[in-house]
Tab-separated table of C-alpha atoms and ligand atoms in Angstrom:
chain	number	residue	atom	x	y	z
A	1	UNK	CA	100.766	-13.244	-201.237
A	2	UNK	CA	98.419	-11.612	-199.012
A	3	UNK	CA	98.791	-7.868	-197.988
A	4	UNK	CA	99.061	-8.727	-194.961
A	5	UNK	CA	101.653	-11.422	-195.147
A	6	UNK	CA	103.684	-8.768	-197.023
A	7	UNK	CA	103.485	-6.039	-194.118
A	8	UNK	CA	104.654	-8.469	-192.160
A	9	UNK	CA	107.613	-9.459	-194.385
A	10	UNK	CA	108.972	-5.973	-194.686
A	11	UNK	CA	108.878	-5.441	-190.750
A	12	UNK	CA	111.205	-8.268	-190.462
A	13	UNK	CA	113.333	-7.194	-193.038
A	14	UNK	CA	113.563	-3.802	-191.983
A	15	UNK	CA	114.547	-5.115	-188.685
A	16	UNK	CA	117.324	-7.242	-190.148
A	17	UNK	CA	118.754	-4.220	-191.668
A	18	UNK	CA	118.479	-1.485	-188.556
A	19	UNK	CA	120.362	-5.118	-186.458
A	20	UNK	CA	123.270	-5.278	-188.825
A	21	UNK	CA	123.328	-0.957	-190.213
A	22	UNK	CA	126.290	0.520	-189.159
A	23	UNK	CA	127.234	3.983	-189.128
A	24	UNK	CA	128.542	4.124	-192.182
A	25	UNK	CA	126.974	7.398	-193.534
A	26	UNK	CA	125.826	5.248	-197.597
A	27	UNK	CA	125.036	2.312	-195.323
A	28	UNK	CA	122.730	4.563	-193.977
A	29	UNK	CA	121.099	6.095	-196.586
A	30	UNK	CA	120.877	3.084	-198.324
A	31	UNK	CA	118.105	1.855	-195.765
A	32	UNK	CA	116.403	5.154	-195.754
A	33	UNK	CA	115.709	4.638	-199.136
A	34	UNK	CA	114.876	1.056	-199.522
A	35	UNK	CA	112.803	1.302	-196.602
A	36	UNK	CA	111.398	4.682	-196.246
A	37	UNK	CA	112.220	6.494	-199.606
A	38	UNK	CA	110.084	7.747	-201.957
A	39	UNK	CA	109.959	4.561	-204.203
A	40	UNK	CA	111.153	2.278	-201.225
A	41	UNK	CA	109.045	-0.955	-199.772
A	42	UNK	CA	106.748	1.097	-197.441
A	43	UNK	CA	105.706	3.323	-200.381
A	44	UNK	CA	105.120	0.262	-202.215
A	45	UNK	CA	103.074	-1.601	-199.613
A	46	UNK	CA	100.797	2.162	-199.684
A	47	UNK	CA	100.510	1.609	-203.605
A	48	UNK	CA	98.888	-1.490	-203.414
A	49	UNK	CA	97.058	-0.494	-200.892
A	50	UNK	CA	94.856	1.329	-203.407
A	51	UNK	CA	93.673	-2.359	-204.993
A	52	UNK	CA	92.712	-4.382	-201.519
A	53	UNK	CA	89.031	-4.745	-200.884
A	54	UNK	CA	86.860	-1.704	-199.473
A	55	UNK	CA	86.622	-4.359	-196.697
A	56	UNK	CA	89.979	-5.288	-195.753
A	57	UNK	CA	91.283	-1.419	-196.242
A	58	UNK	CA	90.838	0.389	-192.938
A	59	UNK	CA	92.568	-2.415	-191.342
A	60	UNK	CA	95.410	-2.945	-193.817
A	61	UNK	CA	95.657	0.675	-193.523
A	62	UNK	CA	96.097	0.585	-190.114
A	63	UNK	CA	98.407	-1.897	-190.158
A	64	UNK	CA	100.742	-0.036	-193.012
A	65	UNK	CA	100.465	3.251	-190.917
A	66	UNK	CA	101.654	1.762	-187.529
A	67	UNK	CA	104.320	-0.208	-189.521
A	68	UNK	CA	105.813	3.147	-191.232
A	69	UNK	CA	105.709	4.581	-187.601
A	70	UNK	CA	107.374	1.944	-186.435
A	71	UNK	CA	110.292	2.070	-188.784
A	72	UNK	CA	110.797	6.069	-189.089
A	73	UNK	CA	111.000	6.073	-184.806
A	74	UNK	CA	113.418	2.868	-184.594
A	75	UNK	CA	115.473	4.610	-187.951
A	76	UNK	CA	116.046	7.818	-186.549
A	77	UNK	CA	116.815	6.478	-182.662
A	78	UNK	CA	119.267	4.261	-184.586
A	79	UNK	CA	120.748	6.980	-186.346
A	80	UNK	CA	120.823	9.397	-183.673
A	81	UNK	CA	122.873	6.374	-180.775
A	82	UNK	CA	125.804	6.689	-183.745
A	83	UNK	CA	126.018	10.405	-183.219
A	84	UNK	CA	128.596	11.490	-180.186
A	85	UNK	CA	127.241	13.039	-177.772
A	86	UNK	CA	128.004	16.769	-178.736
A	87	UNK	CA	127.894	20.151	-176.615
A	88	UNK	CA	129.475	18.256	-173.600
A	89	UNK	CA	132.384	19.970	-172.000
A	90	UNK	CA	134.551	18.647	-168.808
A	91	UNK	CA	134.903	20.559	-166.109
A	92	UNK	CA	138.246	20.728	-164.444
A	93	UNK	CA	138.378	17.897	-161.612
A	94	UNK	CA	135.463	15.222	-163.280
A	95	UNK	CA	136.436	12.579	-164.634
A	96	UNK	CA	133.595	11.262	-167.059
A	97	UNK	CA	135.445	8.497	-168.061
A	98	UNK	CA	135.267	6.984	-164.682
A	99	UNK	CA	133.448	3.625	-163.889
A	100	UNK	CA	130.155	3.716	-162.590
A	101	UNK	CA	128.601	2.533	-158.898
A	102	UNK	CA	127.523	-0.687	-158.319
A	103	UNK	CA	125.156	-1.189	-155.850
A	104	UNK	CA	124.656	-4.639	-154.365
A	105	UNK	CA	121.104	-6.468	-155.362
A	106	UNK	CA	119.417	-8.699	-153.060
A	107	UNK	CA	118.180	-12.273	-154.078
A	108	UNK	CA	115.938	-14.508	-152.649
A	109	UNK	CA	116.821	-16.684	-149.800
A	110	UNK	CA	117.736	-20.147	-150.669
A	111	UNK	CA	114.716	-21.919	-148.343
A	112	UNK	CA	112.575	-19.061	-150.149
A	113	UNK	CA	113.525	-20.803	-153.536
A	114	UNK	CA	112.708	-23.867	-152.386
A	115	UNK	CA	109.830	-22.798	-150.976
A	116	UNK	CA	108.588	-21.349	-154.197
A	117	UNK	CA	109.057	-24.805	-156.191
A	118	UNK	CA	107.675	-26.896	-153.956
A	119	UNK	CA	104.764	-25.123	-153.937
A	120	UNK	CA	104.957	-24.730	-157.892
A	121	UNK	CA	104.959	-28.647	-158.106
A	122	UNK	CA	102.229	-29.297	-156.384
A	123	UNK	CA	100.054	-26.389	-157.006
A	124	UNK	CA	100.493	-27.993	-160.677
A	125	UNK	CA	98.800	-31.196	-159.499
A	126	UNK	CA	95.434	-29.864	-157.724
A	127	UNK	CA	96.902	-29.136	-154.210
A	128	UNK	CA	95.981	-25.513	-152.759
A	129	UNK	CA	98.124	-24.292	-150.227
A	130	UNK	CA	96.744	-23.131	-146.369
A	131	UNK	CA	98.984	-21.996	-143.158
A	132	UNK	CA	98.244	-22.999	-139.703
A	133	UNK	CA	99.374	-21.697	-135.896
A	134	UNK	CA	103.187	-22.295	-135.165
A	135	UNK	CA	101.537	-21.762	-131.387
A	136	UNK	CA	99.306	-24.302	-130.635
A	137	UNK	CA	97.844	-26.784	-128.049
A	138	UNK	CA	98.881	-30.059	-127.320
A	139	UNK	CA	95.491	-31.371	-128.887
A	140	UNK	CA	96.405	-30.160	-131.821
A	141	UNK	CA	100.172	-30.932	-132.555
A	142	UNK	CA	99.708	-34.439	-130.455
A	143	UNK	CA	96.988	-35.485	-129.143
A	144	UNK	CA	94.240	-35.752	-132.220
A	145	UNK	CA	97.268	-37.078	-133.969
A	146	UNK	CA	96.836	-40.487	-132.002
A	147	UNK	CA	100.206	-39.100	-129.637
A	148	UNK	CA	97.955	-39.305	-126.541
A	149	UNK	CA	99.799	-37.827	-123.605
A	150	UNK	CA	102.984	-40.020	-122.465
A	151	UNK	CA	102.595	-41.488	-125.741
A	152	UNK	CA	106.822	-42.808	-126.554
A	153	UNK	CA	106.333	-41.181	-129.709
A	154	UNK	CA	106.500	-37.740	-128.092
A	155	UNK	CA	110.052	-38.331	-127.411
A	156	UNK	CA	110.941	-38.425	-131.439
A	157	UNK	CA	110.425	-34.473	-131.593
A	158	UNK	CA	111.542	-32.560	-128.425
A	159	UNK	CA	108.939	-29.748	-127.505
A	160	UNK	CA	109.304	-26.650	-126.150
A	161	UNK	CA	106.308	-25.479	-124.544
A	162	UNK	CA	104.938	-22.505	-123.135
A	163	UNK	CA	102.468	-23.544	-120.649
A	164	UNK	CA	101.253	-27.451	-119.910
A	165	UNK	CA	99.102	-26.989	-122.853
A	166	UNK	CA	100.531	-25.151	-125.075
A	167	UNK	CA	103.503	-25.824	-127.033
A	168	UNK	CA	105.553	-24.312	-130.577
A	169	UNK	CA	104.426	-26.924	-133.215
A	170	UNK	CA	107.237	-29.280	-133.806
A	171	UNK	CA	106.045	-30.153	-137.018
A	172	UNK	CA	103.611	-28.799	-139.609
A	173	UNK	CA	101.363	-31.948	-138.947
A	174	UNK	CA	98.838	-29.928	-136.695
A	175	UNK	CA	97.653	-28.112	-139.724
A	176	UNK	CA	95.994	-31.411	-140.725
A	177	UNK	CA	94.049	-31.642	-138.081
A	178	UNK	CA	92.729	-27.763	-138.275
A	179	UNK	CA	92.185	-28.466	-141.767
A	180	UNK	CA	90.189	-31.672	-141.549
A	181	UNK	CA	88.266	-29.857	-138.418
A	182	UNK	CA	86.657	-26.487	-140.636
A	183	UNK	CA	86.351	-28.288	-144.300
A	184	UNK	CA	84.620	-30.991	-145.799
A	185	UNK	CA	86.701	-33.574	-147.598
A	186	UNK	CA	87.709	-33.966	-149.871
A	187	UNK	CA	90.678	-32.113	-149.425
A	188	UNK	CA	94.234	-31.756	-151.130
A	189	UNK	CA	96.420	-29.105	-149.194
A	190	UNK	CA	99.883	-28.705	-148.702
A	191	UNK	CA	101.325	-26.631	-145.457
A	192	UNK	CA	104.677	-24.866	-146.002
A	193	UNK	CA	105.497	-23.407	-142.053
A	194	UNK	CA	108.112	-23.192	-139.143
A	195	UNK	CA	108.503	-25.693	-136.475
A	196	UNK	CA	110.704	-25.943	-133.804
A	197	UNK	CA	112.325	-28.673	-131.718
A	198	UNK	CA	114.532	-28.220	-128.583
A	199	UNK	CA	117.300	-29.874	-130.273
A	200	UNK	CA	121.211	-29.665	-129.564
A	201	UNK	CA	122.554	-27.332	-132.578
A	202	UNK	CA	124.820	-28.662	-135.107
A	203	UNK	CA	125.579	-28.753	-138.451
A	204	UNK	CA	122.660	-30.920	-139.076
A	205	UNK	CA	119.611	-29.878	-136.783
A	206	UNK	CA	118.186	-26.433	-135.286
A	207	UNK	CA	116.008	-25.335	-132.857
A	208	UNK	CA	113.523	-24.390	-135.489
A	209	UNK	CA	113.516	-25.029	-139.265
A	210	UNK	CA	110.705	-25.582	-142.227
A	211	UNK	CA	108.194	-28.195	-142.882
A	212	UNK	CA	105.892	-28.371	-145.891
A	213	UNK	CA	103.090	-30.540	-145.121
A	214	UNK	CA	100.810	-32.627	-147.573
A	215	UNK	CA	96.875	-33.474	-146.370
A	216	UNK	CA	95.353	-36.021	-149.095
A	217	UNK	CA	91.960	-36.902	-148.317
A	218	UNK	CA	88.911	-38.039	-151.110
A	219	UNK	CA	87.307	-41.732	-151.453
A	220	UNK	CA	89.220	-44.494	-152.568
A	221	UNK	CA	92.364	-42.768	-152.015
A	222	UNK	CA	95.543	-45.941	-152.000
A	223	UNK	CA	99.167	-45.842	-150.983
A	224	UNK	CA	100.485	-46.345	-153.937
A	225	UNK	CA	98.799	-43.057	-155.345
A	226	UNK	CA	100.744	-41.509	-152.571
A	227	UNK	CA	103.919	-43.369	-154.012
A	228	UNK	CA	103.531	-41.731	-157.273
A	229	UNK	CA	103.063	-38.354	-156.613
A	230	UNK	CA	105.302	-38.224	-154.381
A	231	UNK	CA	107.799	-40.019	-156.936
A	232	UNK	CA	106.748	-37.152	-159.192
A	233	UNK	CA	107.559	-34.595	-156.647
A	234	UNK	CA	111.015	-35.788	-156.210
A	235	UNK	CA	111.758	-36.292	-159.481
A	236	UNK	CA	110.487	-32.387	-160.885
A	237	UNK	CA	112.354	-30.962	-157.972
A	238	UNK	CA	115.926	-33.340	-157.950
A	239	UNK	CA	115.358	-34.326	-161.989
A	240	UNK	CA	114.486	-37.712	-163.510
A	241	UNK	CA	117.720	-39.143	-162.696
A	242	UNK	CA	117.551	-39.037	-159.078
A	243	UNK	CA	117.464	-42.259	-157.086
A	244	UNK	CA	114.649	-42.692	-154.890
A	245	UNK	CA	113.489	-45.245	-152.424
A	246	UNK	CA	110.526	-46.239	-149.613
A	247	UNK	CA	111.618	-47.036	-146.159
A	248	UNK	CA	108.803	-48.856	-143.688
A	249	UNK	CA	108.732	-46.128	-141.227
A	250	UNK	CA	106.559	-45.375	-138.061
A	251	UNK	CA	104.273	-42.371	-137.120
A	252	UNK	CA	101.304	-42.081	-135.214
A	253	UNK	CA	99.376	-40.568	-137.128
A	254	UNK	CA	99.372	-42.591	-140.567
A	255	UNK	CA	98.930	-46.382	-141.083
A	256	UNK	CA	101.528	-48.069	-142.968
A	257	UNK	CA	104.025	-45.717	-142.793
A	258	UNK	CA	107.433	-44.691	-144.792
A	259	UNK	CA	109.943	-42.522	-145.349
A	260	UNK	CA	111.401	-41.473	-148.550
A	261	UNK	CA	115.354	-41.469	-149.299
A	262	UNK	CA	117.384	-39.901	-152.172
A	263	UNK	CA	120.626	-41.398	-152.978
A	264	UNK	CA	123.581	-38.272	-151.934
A	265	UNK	CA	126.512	-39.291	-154.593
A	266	UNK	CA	128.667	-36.707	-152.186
A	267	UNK	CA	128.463	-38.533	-149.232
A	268	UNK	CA	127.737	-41.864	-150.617
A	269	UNK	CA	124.687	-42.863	-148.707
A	270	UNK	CA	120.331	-42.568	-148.713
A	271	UNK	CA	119.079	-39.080	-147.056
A	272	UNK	CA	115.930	-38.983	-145.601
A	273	UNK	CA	113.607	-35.719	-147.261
A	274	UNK	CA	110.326	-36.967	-146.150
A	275	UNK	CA	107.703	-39.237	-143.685
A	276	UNK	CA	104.601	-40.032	-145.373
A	277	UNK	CA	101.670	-42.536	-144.923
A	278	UNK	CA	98.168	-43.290	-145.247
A	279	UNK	CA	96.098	-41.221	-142.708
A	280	UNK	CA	95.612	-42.829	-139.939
A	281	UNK	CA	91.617	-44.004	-139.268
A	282	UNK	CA	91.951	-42.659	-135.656
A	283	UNK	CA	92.879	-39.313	-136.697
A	284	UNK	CA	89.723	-39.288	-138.787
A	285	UNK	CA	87.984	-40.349	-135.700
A	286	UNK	CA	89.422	-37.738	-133.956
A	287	UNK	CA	88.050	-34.790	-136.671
A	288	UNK	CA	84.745	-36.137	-136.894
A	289	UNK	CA	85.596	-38.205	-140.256
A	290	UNK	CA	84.476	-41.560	-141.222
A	291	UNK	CA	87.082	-43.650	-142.060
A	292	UNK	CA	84.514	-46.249	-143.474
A	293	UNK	CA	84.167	-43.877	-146.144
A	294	UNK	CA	87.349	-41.865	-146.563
A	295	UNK	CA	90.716	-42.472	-146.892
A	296	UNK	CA	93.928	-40.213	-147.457
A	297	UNK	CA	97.805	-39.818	-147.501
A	298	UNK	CA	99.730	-37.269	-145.116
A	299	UNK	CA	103.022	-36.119	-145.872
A	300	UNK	CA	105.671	-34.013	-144.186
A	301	UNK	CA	109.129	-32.694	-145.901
A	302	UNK	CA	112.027	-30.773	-143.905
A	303	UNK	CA	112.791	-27.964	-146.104
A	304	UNK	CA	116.455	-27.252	-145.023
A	305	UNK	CA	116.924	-31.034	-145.647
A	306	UNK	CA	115.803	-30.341	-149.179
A	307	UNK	CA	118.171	-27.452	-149.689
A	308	UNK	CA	120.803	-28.513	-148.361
A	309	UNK	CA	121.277	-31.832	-150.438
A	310	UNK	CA	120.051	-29.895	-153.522
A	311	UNK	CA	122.350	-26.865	-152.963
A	312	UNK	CA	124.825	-29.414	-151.695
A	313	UNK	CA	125.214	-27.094	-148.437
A	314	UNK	CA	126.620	-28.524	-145.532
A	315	UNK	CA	125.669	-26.957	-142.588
A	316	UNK	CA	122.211	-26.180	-141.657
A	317	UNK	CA	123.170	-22.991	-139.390
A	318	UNK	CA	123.891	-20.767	-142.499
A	319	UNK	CA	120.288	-20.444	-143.484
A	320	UNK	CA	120.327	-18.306	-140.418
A	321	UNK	CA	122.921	-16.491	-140.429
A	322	UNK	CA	122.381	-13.576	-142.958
A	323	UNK	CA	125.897	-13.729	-144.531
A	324	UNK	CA	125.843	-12.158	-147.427
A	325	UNK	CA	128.703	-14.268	-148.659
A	326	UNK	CA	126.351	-17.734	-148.981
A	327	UNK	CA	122.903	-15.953	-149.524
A	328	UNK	CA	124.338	-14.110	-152.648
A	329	UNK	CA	125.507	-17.319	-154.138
A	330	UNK	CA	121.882	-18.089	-154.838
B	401	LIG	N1	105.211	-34.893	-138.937
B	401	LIG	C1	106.231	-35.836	-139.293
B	401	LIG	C2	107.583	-35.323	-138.781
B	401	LIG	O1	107.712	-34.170	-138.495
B	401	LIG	C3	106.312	-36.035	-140.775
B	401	LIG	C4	105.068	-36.670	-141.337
B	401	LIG	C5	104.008	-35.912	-141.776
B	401	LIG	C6	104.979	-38.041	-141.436
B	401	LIG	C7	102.886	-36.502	-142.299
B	401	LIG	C8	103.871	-38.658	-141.956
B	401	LIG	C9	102.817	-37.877	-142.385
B	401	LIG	O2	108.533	-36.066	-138.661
């Protein structure tokens, strides 16, 4: 056996021993002098040292010398955490014996969490990730996304808006269109950000939540690419076993379009996570794109949506909150 292999071989049985010493006072000597005693292993490893190749000495050397430090620092520290602490007097009134403080540690938020393995998925499969305005104009957030004004459409996301023109985003989906306007395809982005709808408040909506948005675009891009990594999201974020369907949907902006359900054993019935669809050719019209040559996917995800059924929380209102009580169960 090497010299080498042997060095090696001693550390972890010297490590083996210091686990299981105790501080028996022969149970302690007995390791000092297997180990580190004048006719223990180290000193043996140093004899044969005095063989090896003029080559292969200053490193084995090295590697004996660090190895005996190594042992005599962990031996002694060993030795010295069985010895009671001595010279330590009470004063009248403290009570050493007491328990210590505990002071609370913060955690992540849950949507944070989320947020974090989203992203992780699909940074894993080539997307990069960009941000866009949560104030924007109409051109953006509607119009380029074939939602001319008075489109019906505009009705499925109520809008508040701060002038005529300009409105909060009510979904992540303008970011498409800024990204499509200052890059070259292809592209392959996803768009984790706030939206916000003038919605009644319950249990199940707010008047603003998270979106992460996907922007596909390359040549020969199909649906049923879409299908799969999307089927591959869901399934690394809910596990293999999930159940997972494609509902004919309608948006604007892509061309056919779905939705995608997971099955909720809790409440017995499909949840809708995400809207997805093949970009629509106007929208690429409407960048400056030609759709005779590209093609892409566009999808959008409601992150609360995603917590809530994977967290199995109920009520979408405690994400904003700030009890303590549900954040530090997460
Ligand atoms: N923007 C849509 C929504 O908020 C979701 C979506 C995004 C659908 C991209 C298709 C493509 O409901």
């Amino acid at each position: 056996m090497s010299l080498q292999k042997k060095i090696e071989e001693v550390r972890i049985s010297f490590r083996a021993a210091l686990d299981s010493l105790t501080s028996d006072e022969k149970d302690i000597e007995g390791v000092r002098s297997k180990f580190l005693g004048r006719k223990g292993e180290l000193a043996d490893l140093f004899s044969q040292l005095a063989t090896a190749n003029s080559e292969e000495k200053p490193i084995l050397g090295k590697l004996l010398n660090q190895l005996k430090n190594e042992c005599s620092v962990s031996f002694e520290e060993k030795v010295r955490s069985f010895k009671k602490p001595e010279g330590y007097s009470m004063s009248p009134g403290e009570d050493y014996t007491l328990p210590g403080l505990h002071f609370p540690v913060g955690s992540l938020h849950p949507l944070q969490q989320i947020l974090d393995e989203i992203k992780d998925v699909f940074k894993s499969i080539g997307f990069s990730i960009a941000y866009g305005p949560e104030i924007d104009d109409d051109f953006h957030n509607f119009q380029a996304l074939n939602m001319p004004r008075h489109h019906p459409a505009r009705d499925m996301q109520d809008t508040f808006f701060i002038d005529k023109n300009i409105v909060l985003r009510t979904h992540t989906s303008n970011v498409q269109i800024h990204l499509m306007e200052n890059n070259n395809p292809p592209l392959r982005y996803i768009v984790p950000g706030r939206v916000y709808r003038n919605e009644a408040i319950s249990f199940k909506s707010y008047c603003l939540f998270h979106q992460v948005e996907g922007l596909y675009v390359d040549k020969n891009v199909s649906f049923s690419e879409m299908k799969g990594t999307l089927e591959y999201f869901v399934k690394r974020l809910f596990g293999t076993d999930v159940k997972i369907r494609f509902r004919p949907s309608y948006f604007p902006f892509t061309e056919p379009s779905a939705e995608v359900d997971i099955w909720n054993e809790e409440r017995d019935q499909w949840m809708e996570i995400l809207g997805c669809g093949s970009v629509d050719p106007a929208v690429f019209e409407n960048v400056g794109y030609d759709p005779e040559i590209w093609q892409g996917y566009a999808f959008g995800m409601g992150v609360e949506r995603i917590a809530m059924l994977k967290y199995k929380i109920a009520d979408i209102r405690q994400f904003y909150q700030n009890d303590v009580r549900f954040l530090s169960q997460f």
